[in-house]
Coordinates of C-alpha atoms and ligand atoms in Angstrom, one line a residue:
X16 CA -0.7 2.7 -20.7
X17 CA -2.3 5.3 -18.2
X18 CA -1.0 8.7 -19.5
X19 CA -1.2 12.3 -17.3
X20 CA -3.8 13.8 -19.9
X21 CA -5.7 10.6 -19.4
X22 CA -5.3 10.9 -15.8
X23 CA -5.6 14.6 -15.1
X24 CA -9.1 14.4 -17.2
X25 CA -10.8 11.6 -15.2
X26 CA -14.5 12.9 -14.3
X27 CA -16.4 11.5 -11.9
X28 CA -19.0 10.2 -14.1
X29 CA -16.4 8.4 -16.2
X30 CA -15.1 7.1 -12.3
X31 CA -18.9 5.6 -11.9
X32 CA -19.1 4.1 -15.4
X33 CA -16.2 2.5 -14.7
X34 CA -17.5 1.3 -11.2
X35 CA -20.4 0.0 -13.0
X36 CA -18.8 -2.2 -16.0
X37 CA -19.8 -5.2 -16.5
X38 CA -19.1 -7.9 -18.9
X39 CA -17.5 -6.8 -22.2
X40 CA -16.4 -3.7 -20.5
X41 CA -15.7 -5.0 -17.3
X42 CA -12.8 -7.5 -18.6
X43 CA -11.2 -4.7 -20.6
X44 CA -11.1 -2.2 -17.6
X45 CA -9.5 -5.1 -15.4
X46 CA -7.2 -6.3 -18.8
X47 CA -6.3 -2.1 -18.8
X48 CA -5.6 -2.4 -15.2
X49 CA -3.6 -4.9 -15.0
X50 CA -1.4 -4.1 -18.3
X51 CA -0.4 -0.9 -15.9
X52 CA 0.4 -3.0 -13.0
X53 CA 2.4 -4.8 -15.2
X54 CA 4.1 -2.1 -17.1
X55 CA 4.7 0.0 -13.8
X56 CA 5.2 -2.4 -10.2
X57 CA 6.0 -5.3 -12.9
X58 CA 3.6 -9.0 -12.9
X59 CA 5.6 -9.4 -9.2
X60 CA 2.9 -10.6 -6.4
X61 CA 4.8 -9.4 -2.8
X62 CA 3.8 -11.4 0.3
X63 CA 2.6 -9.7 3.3
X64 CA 2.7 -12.7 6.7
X65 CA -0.6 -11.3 8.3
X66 CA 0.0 -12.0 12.2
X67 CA -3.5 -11.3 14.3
X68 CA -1.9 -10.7 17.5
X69 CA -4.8 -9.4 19.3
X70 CA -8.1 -8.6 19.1
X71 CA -8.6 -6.5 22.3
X72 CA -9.8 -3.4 21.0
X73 CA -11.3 0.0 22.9
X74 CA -13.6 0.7 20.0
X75 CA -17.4 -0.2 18.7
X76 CA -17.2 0.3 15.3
X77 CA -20.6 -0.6 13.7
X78 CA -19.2 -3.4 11.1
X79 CA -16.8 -5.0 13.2
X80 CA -17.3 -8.6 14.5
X81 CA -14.6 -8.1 17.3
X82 CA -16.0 -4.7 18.3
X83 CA -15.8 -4.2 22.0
X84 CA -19.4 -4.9 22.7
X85 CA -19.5 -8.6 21.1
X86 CA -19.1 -10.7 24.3
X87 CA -19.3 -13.6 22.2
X88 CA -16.0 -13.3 21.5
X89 CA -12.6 -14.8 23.4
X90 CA -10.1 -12.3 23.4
X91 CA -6.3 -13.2 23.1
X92 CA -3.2 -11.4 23.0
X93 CA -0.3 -13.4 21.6
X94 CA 2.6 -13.4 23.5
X95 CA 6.1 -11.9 22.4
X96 CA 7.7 -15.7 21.8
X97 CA 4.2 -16.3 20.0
X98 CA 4.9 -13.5 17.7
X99 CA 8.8 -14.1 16.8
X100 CA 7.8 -17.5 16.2
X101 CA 5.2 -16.5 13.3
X102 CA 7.8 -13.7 12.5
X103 CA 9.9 -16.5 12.3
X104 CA 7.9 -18.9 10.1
X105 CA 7.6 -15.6 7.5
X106 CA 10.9 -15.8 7.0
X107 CA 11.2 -19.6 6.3
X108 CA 8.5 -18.8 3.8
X109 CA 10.1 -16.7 1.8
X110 CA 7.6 -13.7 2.7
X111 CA 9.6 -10.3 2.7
X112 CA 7.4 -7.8 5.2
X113 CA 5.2 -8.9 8.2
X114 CA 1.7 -7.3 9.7
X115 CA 1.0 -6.8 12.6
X116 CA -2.2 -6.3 12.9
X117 CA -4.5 -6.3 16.2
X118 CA -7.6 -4.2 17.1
X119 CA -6.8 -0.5 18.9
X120 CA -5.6 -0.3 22.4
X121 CA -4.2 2.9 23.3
X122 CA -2.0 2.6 26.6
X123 CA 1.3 2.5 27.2
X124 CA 1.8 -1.3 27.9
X125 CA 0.4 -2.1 24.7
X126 CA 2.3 0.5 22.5
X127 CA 5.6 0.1 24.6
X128 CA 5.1 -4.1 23.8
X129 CA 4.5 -3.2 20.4
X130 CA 7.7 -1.4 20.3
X131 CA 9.7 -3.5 22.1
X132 CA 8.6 -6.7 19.3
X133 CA 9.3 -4.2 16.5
X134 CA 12.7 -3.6 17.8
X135 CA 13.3 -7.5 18.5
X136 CA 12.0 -8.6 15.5
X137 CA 14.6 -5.9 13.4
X138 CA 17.1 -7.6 15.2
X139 CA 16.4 -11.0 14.6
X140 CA 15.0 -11.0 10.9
X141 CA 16.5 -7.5 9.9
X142 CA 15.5 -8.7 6.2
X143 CA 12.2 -8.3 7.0
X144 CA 10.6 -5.4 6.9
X145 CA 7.2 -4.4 9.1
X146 CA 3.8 -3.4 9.0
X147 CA 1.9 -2.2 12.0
X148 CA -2.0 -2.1 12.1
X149 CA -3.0 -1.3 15.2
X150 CA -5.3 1.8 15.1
X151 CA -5.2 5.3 15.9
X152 CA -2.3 6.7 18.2
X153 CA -0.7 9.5 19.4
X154 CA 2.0 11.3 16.8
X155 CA 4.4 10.5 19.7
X156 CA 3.7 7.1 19.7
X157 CA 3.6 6.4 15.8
X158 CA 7.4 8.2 16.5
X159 CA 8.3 5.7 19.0
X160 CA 7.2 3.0 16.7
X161 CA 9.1 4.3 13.8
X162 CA 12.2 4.4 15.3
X163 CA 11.7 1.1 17.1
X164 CA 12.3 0.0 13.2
X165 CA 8.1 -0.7 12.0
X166 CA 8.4 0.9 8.0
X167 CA 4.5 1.0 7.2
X168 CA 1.7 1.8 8.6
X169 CA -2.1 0.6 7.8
X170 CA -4.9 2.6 8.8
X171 CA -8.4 2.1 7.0
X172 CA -10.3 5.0 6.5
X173 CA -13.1 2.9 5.6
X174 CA -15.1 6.3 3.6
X175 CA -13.7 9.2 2.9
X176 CA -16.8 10.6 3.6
X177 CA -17.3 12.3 6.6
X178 CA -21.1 12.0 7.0
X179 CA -20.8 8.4 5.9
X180 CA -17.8 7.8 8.5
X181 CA -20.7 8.8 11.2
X182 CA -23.0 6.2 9.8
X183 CA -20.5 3.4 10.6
X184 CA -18.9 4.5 13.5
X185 CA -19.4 5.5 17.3
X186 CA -20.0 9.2 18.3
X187 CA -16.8 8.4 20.1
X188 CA -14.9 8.5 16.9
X189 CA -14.5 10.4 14.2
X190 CA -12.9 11.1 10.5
X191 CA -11.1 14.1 11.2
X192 CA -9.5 11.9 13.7
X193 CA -8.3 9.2 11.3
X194 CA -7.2 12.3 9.0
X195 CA -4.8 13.3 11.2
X196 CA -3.3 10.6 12.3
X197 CA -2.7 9.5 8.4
X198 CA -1.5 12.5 8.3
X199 CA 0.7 12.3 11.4
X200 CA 2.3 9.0 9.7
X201 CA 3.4 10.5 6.3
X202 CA 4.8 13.1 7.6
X203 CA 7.2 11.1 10.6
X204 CA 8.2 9.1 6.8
X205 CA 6.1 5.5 7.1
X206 CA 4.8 3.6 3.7
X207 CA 1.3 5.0 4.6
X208 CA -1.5 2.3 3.5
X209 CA -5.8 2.9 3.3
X210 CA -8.6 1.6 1.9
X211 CA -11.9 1.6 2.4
X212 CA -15.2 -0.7 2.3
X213 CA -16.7 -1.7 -0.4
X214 CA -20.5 -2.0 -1.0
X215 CA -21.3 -1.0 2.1
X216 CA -24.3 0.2 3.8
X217 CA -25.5 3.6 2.9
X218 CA -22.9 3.9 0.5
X219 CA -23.4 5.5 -3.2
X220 CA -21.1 5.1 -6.5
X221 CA -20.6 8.7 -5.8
X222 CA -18.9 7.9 -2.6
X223 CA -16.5 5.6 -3.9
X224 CA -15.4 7.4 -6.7
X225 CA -14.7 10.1 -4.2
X226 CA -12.5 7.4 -1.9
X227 CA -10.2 6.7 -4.9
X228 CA -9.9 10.5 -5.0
X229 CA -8.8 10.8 -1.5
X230 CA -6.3 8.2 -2.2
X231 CA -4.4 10.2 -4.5
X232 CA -5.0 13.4 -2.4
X233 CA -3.1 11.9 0.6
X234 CA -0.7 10.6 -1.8
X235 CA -1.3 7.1 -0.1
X236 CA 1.5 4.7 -0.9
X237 CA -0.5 0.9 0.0
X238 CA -4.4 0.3 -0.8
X239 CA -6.2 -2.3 1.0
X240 CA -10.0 -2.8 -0.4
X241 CA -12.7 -5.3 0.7
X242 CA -16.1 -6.4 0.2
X243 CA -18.4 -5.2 3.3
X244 CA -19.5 -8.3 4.6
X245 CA -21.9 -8.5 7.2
X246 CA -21.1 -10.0 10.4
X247 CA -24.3 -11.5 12.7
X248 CA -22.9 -10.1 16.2
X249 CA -22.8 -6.2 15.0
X250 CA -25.6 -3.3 14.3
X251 CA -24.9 -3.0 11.3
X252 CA -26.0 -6.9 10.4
X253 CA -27.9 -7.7 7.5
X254 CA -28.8 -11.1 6.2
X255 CA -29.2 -10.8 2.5
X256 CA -26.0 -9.1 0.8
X257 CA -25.9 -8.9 -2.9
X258 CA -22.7 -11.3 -3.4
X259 CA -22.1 -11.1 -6.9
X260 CA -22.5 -7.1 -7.0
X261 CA -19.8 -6.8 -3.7
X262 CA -17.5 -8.7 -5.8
X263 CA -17.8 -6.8 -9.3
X264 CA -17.6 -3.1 -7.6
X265 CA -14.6 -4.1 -5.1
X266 CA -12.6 -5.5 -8.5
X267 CA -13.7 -2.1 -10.5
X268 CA -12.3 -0.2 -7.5
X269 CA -9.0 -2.3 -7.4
X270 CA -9.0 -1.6 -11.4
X271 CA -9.8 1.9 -10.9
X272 CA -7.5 2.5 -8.4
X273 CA -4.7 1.0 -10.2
X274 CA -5.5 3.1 -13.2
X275 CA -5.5 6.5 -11.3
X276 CA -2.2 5.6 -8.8
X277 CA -0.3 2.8 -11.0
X278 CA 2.6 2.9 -8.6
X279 CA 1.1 1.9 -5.8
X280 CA 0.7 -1.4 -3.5
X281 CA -2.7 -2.7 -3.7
X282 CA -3.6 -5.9 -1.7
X283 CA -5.9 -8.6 -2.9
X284 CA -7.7 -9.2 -0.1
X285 CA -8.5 -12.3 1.5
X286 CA -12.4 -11.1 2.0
X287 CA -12.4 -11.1 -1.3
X288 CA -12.2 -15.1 -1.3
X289 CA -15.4 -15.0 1.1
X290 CA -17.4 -13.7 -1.9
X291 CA -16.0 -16.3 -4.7
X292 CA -14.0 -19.4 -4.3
X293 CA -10.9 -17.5 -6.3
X294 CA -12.1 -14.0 -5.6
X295 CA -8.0 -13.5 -4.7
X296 CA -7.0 -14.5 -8.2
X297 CA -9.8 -12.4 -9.3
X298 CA -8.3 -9.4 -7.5
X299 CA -5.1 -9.8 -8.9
X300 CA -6.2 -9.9 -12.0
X301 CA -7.7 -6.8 -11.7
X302 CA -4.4 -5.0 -11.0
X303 CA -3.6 -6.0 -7.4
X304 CA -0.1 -6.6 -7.0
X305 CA 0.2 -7.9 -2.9
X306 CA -0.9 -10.9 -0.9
X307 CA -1.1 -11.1 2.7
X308 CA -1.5 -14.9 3.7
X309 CA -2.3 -15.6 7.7
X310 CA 0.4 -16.7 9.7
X311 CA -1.9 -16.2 12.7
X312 CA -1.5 -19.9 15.3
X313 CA -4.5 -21.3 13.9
X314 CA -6.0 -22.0 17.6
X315 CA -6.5 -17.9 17.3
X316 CA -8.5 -17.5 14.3
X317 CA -11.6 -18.3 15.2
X318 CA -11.7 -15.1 17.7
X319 CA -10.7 -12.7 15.0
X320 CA -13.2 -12.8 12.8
X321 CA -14.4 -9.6 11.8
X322 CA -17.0 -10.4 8.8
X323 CA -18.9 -13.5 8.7
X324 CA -17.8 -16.3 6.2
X325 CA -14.3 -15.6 6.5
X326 CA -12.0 -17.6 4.7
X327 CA -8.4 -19.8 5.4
X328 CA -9.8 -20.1 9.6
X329 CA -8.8 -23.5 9.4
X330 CA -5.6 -24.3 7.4
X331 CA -2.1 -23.8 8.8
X332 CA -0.2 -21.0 8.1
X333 CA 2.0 -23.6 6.0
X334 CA -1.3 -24.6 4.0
X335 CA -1.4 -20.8 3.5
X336 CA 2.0 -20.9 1.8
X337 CA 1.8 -23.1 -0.3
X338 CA -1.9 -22.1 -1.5
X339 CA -1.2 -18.7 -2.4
X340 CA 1.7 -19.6 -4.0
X341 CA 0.1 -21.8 -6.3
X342 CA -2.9 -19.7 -7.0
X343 CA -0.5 -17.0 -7.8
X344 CA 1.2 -19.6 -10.6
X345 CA -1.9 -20.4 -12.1
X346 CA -3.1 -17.0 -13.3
X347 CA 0.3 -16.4 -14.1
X348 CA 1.7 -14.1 -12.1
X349 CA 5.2 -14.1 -10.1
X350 CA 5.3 -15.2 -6.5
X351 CA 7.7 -12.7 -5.8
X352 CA 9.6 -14.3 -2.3
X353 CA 12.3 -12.8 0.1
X354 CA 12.1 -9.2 -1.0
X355 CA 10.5 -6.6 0.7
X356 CA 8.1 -5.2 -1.8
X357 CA 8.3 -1.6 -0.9
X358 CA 5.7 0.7 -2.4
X359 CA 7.1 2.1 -5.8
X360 CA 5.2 5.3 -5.1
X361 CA 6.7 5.4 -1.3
X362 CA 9.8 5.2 -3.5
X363 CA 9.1 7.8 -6.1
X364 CA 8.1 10.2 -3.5
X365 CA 10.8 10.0 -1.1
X366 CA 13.0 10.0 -4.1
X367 CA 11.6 13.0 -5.4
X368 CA 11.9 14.8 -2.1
X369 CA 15.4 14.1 -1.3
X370 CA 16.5 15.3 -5.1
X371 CA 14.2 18.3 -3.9
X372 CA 16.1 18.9 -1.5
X373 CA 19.5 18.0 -3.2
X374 CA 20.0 15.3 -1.1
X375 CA 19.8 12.4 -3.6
X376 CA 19.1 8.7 -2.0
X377 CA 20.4 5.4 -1.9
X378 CA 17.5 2.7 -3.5
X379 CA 18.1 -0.8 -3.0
X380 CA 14.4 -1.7 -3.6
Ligands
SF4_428 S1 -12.6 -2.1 13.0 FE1 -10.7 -2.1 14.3 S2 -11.0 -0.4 15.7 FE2 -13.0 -0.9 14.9 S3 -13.9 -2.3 16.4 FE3 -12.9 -3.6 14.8 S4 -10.8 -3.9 15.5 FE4 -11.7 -2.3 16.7

């Protein structure tokens, strides 16, 4: 089991070893991984429903198939019935927490409709808790979410590397931007999740290392990681991606990461699957501990597609169900249905705040 002497002397160059094990020492750095996951969050996998409600977005980022500029694409926005209905098939599922997860529009009828589903939705399903990814916002506007009842909050950072941010992003956009608003949304009291890409252009071992560093520095309570995957319609296309080497470092950072933060949510990532046929298993095995299967209307799918290849575009969100499910049984893991799967470190911080502050606070997690 991780220890804070091993922890606190973690050295970068140890971090890229690590990043760069294969075989032998490959399986024992997943095997180490995963005994933390299961000696800290327990062998529990949490669903997450993933709902695509939109893919309108204002932005052009470099390695995104439903950037702004790709005209090929028809964009949808699902409407509020369309959305309580998936909400509603999550909970016949057995999933605990819902995403919502769109590309970024910034005015006020879009964040006042995400409000008013967040509040609709904690009416009707108030079991289920929510997950909003829908870009960067005003402070005032993750408030207004909050208290419309939405508990976490995903917002890639995709590097932690400012100079390498610029490489995959517009001039229009920038990292000290994301910054804050991560910022902004631990400190109004959301499960704050990032991640980054991994393997991705113009990106060294060096890089990554430093990613799972900023993790702990923002004291991040959910980690979602995926392979970059190339998608045809964006700049940043290429046709030849080394599949095998994606897969291997995106595992080592999910090992890595659970080594370094072992009470936190990481997701096994469905792009992982677009690299090897049980490249979810595989992540899971690595120390993941969260699975987000699509409950997106399958007549939507095809238009959010934002790396090529990707997987589950054509089986029903009931398909979905029952095939996670099952490939969580056969590596032996627990589907873990109908509870919410809060962040153990969102716990332990918010725990250790309140005693701080001699407040104590009520748990039912
Ligand atoms: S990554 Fe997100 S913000 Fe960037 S273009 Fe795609 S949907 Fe829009």
């Amino acid at each position: 089991m991780v220890n804070e002497t091993f922890t606190s002397n973690i050295s970068k160059s140890w971090m890229r070893e690590a990043l760069t094990a294969r075989g032998d020492e490959q399986r024992k750095l997943h095997q180490r991984a995963a005994d933390i996951r299961d000696k800290t969050v327990s062998r529990a996998v949490y669903f997450r429903g993933l709902i695509e409600f939109s893919n309108k977005c204002i932005n052009d980022c470099l390695y995104c198939g439903i950037r702004k500029s790709n005209n090929a694409v028809k964009r949808y926005m699902m409407d509020k019935e369309e959305i309580l209905d998936a909400v509603e098939f999550c909970e016949r599922a057995g999933y605990g927490s819902v995403v919502l997860q769109s590309g970024e529009q910034k005015n006020k009828k879009f964040t006042g409709l995400i409000s008013s589903i967040v509040g609709d939705i904690k009416k009707k399903f108030p079991k289920i808790s929510i997950t909003l990814c829908v870009g960067e916002q005003e402070k005032s506007v993750y408030q207004e979410f909050f208290d419309s009842g939405a508990e976490r909050y995903l917002l890639r950072i995709e590097t932690s590397n400012a100079e390498h941010y610029k490489k995959l992003h517009p001039k229009e956009m920038s990292f000290s931007e994301r910054y804050r608003c991560l910022n902004d949304l631990k400190n109004i009291g959301f499960q704050v999740g990032t991640g980054v890409m991994v393997n991705a252009p113009s990106q060294t071992l060096d890089m990554l290392a430093e990613d799972i560093l900023f993790f702990r520095e923002i004291d991040a309570d959910m980690i979602g990681m995926g392979p970059y995957i190339p998608h045809s319609k964006t700049p940043l296309y290429i046709t030849i991606i080394n599949k095998t080497e994606s897969l291997n470092l995106t595992l080592n950072m999910i090992a890595l990461t659970r080594i370094m933060m072992p009470d936190v949510n990481i997701a096994a990532t469905t792009a992982l699957q677009a690299l090897h046929p049980k490249g979810r298993e595989l992540g899971l095995l690595s120390g993941a501990n969260v699975i987000m299967p699509l409950v997106t209307p399958i007549h939507y799918r095809n238009n959010y597609v934002l790396y090529d290849d990707k997987p589950c575009r054509n089986e029903s969100s009931l398909q979905c169900a029952n095939c996670v499910t099952e490939r969580i049984y056969a590596i032996d893991l627990v589907p873990k249905h109908r509870v919410t799967g809060d962040s153990l470190h969102y716990i332990n911080r918010i725990t250790s705040h309140h005693v701080n502050e001699g407040k104590g606070v009520d748990n039912d997690s």
